[in-house]
Short mmCIF file of N, CA and C in Angstrom, two decimals:
data_model
loop_
_atom_site.label_atom_id
_atom_site.label_comp_id
_atom_site.label_asym_id
_atom_site.label_seq_id
_atom_site.Cartn_x
_atom_site.Cartn_y
_atom_site.Cartn_z
N MET A 1382 -151.22 -35.76 114.49
CA MET A 1382 -149.90 -35.77 115.08
C MET A 1382 -148.97 -34.85 114.31
N VAL A 1383 -149.10 -34.85 112.99
CA VAL A 1383 -148.23 -34.01 112.17
C VAL A 1383 -148.47 -32.53 112.50
N ASP A 1384 -149.74 -32.11 112.52
CA ASP A 1384 -150.04 -30.71 112.82
C ASP A 1384 -149.56 -30.32 114.21
N TYR A 1385 -149.70 -31.20 115.17
CA TYR A 1385 -149.38 -30.88 116.57
C TYR A 1385 -147.89 -30.95 116.85
N ASN A 1386 -147.19 -31.94 116.32
CA ASN A 1386 -145.78 -32.16 116.67
C ASN A 1386 -144.77 -31.67 115.64
N VAL A 1387 -145.06 -31.82 114.37
CA VAL A 1387 -144.07 -31.47 113.35
C VAL A 1387 -144.04 -29.97 113.12
N LEU A 1388 -145.22 -29.37 112.94
CA LEU A 1388 -145.27 -27.92 112.72
C LEU A 1388 -144.84 -27.21 114.00
N GLY A 1389 -144.05 -26.19 113.85
CA GLY A 1389 -143.54 -25.47 115.02
C GLY A 1389 -142.12 -25.87 115.35
N GLY A 1390 -141.66 -26.97 114.79
CA GLY A 1390 -140.27 -27.37 114.97
C GLY A 1390 -139.38 -26.62 113.99
N LYS A 1391 -138.11 -26.79 114.12
CA LYS A 1391 -137.17 -26.07 113.26
C LYS A 1391 -137.04 -26.73 111.88
N CYS A 1392 -137.47 -27.97 111.74
CA CYS A 1392 -137.40 -28.71 110.47
C CYS A 1392 -135.97 -28.84 109.95
N ASN A 1393 -134.99 -28.81 110.84
CA ASN A 1393 -133.59 -28.91 110.42
C ASN A 1393 -133.29 -30.22 109.70
N ARG A 1394 -133.89 -31.30 110.13
CA ARG A 1394 -133.63 -32.60 109.50
C ARG A 1394 -134.10 -32.59 108.06
N GLY A 1395 -135.33 -32.13 107.86
CA GLY A 1395 -135.88 -32.09 106.51
C GLY A 1395 -135.11 -31.15 105.59
N LEU A 1396 -134.73 -29.99 106.12
CA LEU A 1396 -133.98 -29.03 105.31
C LEU A 1396 -132.59 -29.56 104.98
N SER A 1397 -132.01 -30.31 105.91
CA SER A 1397 -130.67 -30.85 105.65
C SER A 1397 -130.70 -31.93 104.57
N VAL A 1398 -131.85 -32.60 104.42
CA VAL A 1398 -131.98 -33.58 103.35
C VAL A 1398 -131.86 -32.87 101.99
N VAL A 1399 -132.54 -31.74 101.85
CA VAL A 1399 -132.48 -31.00 100.59
C VAL A 1399 -131.05 -30.51 100.34
N ASP A 1400 -130.41 -29.94 101.36
CA ASP A 1400 -129.03 -29.48 101.20
C ASP A 1400 -128.08 -30.62 100.87
N SER A 1401 -128.27 -31.75 101.53
CA SER A 1401 -127.42 -32.92 101.27
C SER A 1401 -127.61 -33.43 99.85
N TYR A 1402 -128.85 -33.40 99.37
CA TYR A 1402 -129.14 -33.83 98.01
C TYR A 1402 -128.40 -32.95 97.00
N LYS A 1403 -128.41 -31.64 97.26
CA LYS A 1403 -127.69 -30.70 96.38
C LYS A 1403 -126.19 -31.03 96.35
N ILE A 1404 -125.63 -31.26 97.52
CA ILE A 1404 -124.20 -31.57 97.62
C ILE A 1404 -123.88 -32.86 96.89
N LEU A 1405 -124.69 -33.90 97.13
CA LEU A 1405 -124.44 -35.18 96.48
C LEU A 1405 -124.62 -35.10 94.96
N LYS A 1406 -125.56 -34.27 94.53
CA LYS A 1406 -125.83 -34.09 93.11
C LYS A 1406 -124.77 -33.18 92.47
N GLY A 1407 -124.10 -32.36 93.30
CA GLY A 1407 -123.06 -31.46 92.80
C GLY A 1407 -123.60 -30.24 92.08
N VAL A 1408 -124.77 -29.76 92.53
CA VAL A 1408 -125.38 -28.59 91.90
C VAL A 1408 -125.77 -27.57 92.97
N ASP A 1409 -125.94 -26.31 92.53
CA ASP A 1409 -126.41 -25.26 93.43
C ASP A 1409 -127.93 -25.15 93.43
N VAL A 1410 -128.53 -25.48 92.28
CA VAL A 1410 -129.99 -25.38 92.13
C VAL A 1410 -130.49 -26.71 91.60
N LEU A 1411 -131.50 -27.27 92.28
CA LEU A 1411 -132.08 -28.55 91.86
C LEU A 1411 -133.14 -28.33 90.79
N SER A 1412 -133.30 -29.31 89.93
CA SER A 1412 -134.40 -29.27 88.97
C SER A 1412 -135.71 -29.39 89.76
N HIS A 1413 -136.81 -29.08 89.12
CA HIS A 1413 -138.12 -29.16 89.78
C HIS A 1413 -138.37 -30.58 90.31
N GLU A 1414 -138.08 -31.57 89.49
CA GLU A 1414 -138.31 -32.96 89.91
C GLU A 1414 -137.41 -33.36 91.07
N ASP A 1415 -136.12 -33.01 91.00
CA ASP A 1415 -135.20 -33.33 92.09
C ASP A 1415 -135.57 -32.61 93.37
N ALA A 1416 -136.00 -31.35 93.25
CA ALA A 1416 -136.43 -30.59 94.43
C ALA A 1416 -137.64 -31.25 95.07
N PHE A 1417 -138.59 -31.70 94.23
CA PHE A 1417 -139.78 -32.38 94.73
C PHE A 1417 -139.40 -33.65 95.48
N LEU A 1418 -138.52 -34.44 94.90
CA LEU A 1418 -138.10 -35.70 95.53
C LEU A 1418 -137.36 -35.44 96.85
N ALA A 1419 -136.46 -34.46 96.84
CA ALA A 1419 -135.71 -34.15 98.06
C ALA A 1419 -136.64 -33.62 99.15
N CYS A 1420 -137.58 -32.76 98.79
CA CYS A 1420 -138.53 -32.23 99.78
C CYS A 1420 -139.44 -33.33 100.32
N THR A 1421 -139.86 -34.23 99.45
CA THR A 1421 -140.70 -35.35 99.90
C THR A 1421 -139.95 -36.20 100.91
N LEU A 1422 -138.72 -36.53 100.63
CA LEU A 1422 -137.91 -37.30 101.57
C LEU A 1422 -137.70 -36.51 102.86
N GLY A 1423 -137.46 -35.21 102.75
CA GLY A 1423 -137.28 -34.37 103.93
C GLY A 1423 -138.51 -34.39 104.83
N TRP A 1424 -139.71 -34.28 104.22
CA TRP A 1424 -140.93 -34.34 105.03
C TRP A 1424 -141.12 -35.71 105.66
N CYS A 1425 -140.74 -36.77 104.97
CA CYS A 1425 -140.83 -38.11 105.56
C CYS A 1425 -139.94 -38.19 106.80
N ILE A 1426 -138.77 -37.60 106.74
CA ILE A 1426 -137.87 -37.58 107.89
C ILE A 1426 -138.51 -36.78 109.03
N GLU A 1427 -139.13 -35.65 108.73
CA GLU A 1427 -139.80 -34.85 109.76
C GLU A 1427 -140.96 -35.61 110.40
N TRP A 1428 -141.74 -36.33 109.58
CA TRP A 1428 -142.84 -37.12 110.13
C TRP A 1428 -142.33 -38.24 111.02
N LEU A 1429 -141.25 -38.87 110.60
CA LEU A 1429 -140.65 -39.92 111.43
C LEU A 1429 -140.20 -39.33 112.76
N GLN A 1430 -139.57 -38.17 112.73
CA GLN A 1430 -139.13 -37.53 113.96
C GLN A 1430 -140.32 -37.17 114.85
N GLY A 1431 -141.42 -36.69 114.25
CA GLY A 1431 -142.63 -36.40 115.02
C GLY A 1431 -143.15 -37.64 115.72
N TYR A 1432 -143.17 -38.76 115.01
CA TYR A 1432 -143.60 -40.03 115.61
C TYR A 1432 -142.68 -40.42 116.76
N LEU A 1433 -141.38 -40.28 116.54
CA LEU A 1433 -140.42 -40.66 117.58
C LEU A 1433 -140.55 -39.77 118.82
N LEU A 1434 -140.89 -38.50 118.62
CA LEU A 1434 -141.12 -37.62 119.77
C LEU A 1434 -142.31 -38.09 120.59
N VAL A 1435 -143.40 -38.45 119.91
CA VAL A 1435 -144.58 -38.95 120.63
C VAL A 1435 -144.21 -40.23 121.38
N HIS A 1436 -143.53 -41.12 120.73
CA HIS A 1436 -143.13 -42.39 121.35
C HIS A 1436 -142.26 -42.13 122.57
N ASP A 1437 -141.29 -41.24 122.44
CA ASP A 1437 -140.39 -40.90 123.56
C ASP A 1437 -141.17 -40.27 124.71
N ASP A 1438 -142.09 -39.36 124.40
CA ASP A 1438 -142.89 -38.72 125.44
C ASP A 1438 -143.74 -39.74 126.20
N ILE A 1439 -144.31 -40.70 125.49
CA ILE A 1439 -145.11 -41.74 126.14
C ILE A 1439 -144.23 -42.60 127.03
N MET A 1440 -143.08 -43.02 126.51
CA MET A 1440 -142.18 -43.87 127.30
C MET A 1440 -141.68 -43.15 128.56
N ASP A 1441 -141.39 -41.85 128.43
CA ASP A 1441 -140.88 -41.07 129.57
C ASP A 1441 -142.00 -40.50 130.44
N ASN A 1442 -143.25 -40.71 130.03
CA ASN A 1442 -144.41 -40.15 130.73
C ASN A 1442 -144.27 -38.63 130.87
N SER A 1443 -143.81 -37.99 129.80
CA SER A 1443 -143.58 -36.54 129.80
C SER A 1443 -144.89 -35.78 129.89
N GLN A 1444 -144.80 -34.57 130.39
CA GLN A 1444 -145.97 -33.70 130.52
C GLN A 1444 -146.04 -32.68 129.38
N THR A 1445 -144.90 -32.11 129.02
CA THR A 1445 -144.91 -31.06 128.00
C THR A 1445 -143.84 -31.31 126.94
N ARG A 1446 -144.06 -30.67 125.80
CA ARG A 1446 -143.08 -30.66 124.71
C ARG A 1446 -143.21 -29.30 124.05
N ARG A 1447 -142.10 -28.58 123.93
CA ARG A 1447 -142.09 -27.23 123.35
C ARG A 1447 -143.08 -26.28 124.02
N GLY A 1448 -143.19 -26.42 125.33
CA GLY A 1448 -144.03 -25.50 126.10
C GLY A 1448 -145.51 -25.76 126.07
N LYS A 1449 -145.94 -26.86 125.49
CA LYS A 1449 -147.36 -27.20 125.50
C LYS A 1449 -147.51 -28.67 125.88
N PRO A 1450 -148.72 -29.09 126.25
CA PRO A 1450 -148.90 -30.49 126.66
C PRO A 1450 -148.47 -31.46 125.56
N CYS A 1451 -147.90 -32.57 125.96
CA CYS A 1451 -147.53 -33.61 124.99
C CYS A 1451 -148.77 -34.05 124.22
N TRP A 1452 -148.55 -34.44 122.98
CA TRP A 1452 -149.65 -34.81 122.08
C TRP A 1452 -150.60 -35.82 122.71
N PHE A 1453 -150.07 -36.85 123.33
CA PHE A 1453 -150.92 -37.92 123.86
C PHE A 1453 -151.69 -37.47 125.10
N ARG A 1454 -151.39 -36.29 125.65
CA ARG A 1454 -152.10 -35.77 126.81
C ARG A 1454 -153.23 -34.81 126.42
N VAL A 1455 -153.43 -34.59 125.13
CA VAL A 1455 -154.50 -33.70 124.66
C VAL A 1455 -155.63 -34.59 124.16
N PRO A 1456 -156.70 -34.75 124.96
CA PRO A 1456 -157.76 -35.71 124.62
C PRO A 1456 -158.32 -35.53 123.21
N GLN A 1457 -158.60 -34.30 122.78
CA GLN A 1457 -159.20 -34.13 121.45
C GLN A 1457 -158.26 -34.54 120.34
N GLU A 1458 -156.94 -34.39 120.52
CA GLU A 1458 -155.98 -34.83 119.51
C GLU A 1458 -155.97 -36.34 119.40
N VAL A 1459 -155.92 -37.02 120.53
CA VAL A 1459 -155.89 -38.48 120.53
C VAL A 1459 -157.22 -39.02 120.00
N PHE A 1460 -158.33 -38.42 120.42
CA PHE A 1460 -159.64 -38.86 119.93
C PHE A 1460 -159.72 -38.71 118.42
N ARG A 1461 -159.22 -37.57 117.90
CA ARG A 1461 -159.25 -37.35 116.45
C ARG A 1461 -158.42 -38.40 115.73
N ALA A 1462 -157.27 -38.75 116.27
CA ALA A 1462 -156.41 -39.76 115.65
C ALA A 1462 -157.07 -41.13 115.67
N VAL A 1463 -157.67 -41.48 116.78
CA VAL A 1463 -158.30 -42.80 116.91
C VAL A 1463 -159.56 -42.87 116.05
N SER A 1464 -160.39 -41.84 116.09
CA SER A 1464 -161.63 -41.89 115.30
C SER A 1464 -161.33 -41.88 113.81
N THR A 1465 -160.29 -41.18 113.40
CA THR A 1465 -159.89 -41.18 111.99
C THR A 1465 -159.46 -42.58 111.58
N ARG A 1466 -158.69 -43.22 112.42
CA ARG A 1466 -158.20 -44.57 112.13
C ARG A 1466 -159.35 -45.57 112.07
N VAL A 1467 -160.31 -45.46 112.98
CA VAL A 1467 -161.44 -46.39 113.02
C VAL A 1467 -162.33 -46.20 111.79
N ARG A 1468 -162.54 -44.95 111.38
CA ARG A 1468 -163.37 -44.68 110.19
C ARG A 1468 -162.66 -45.06 108.91
N GLY A 1469 -161.35 -45.20 108.97
CA GLY A 1469 -160.60 -45.58 107.79
C GLY A 1469 -160.29 -44.42 106.86
N THR A 1470 -160.36 -43.19 107.38
CA THR A 1470 -160.02 -42.03 106.56
C THR A 1470 -158.62 -41.59 106.91
N THR A 1471 -158.10 -40.62 106.14
CA THR A 1471 -156.73 -40.18 106.38
C THR A 1471 -156.67 -38.71 106.78
N ASN A 1472 -157.74 -38.10 107.22
CA ASN A 1472 -157.69 -36.68 107.64
C ASN A 1472 -156.86 -36.51 108.85
#
C-alpha cells in the first residue's frame, strides 16, 4: 500500500511536519537526531494518509486515484498484502 499510494504524492503533510518541528524548536537547521525524529513522524503521517485514501476509495467505491486504478482494484497488490499478512512477514 505504501509503494502504491504514498509514493507519487506530494508528501506535503510529511514535509510540513519537518518544517513545523523547526519552527517549534526555533532553529533553521535541525540536529541529526531531531531531523531523524521529525522525518520519522512525517513518514508516519504520510502512511496514515495513504491508509485513509484506501479507506475512502473503498467507501466511495472509487475507480481511480491519481490517474491509475485504486489500490484495492489491483488484484496483485491486494493479493500481495493479504499473502504477506497471512505469512506473517512485513515485506
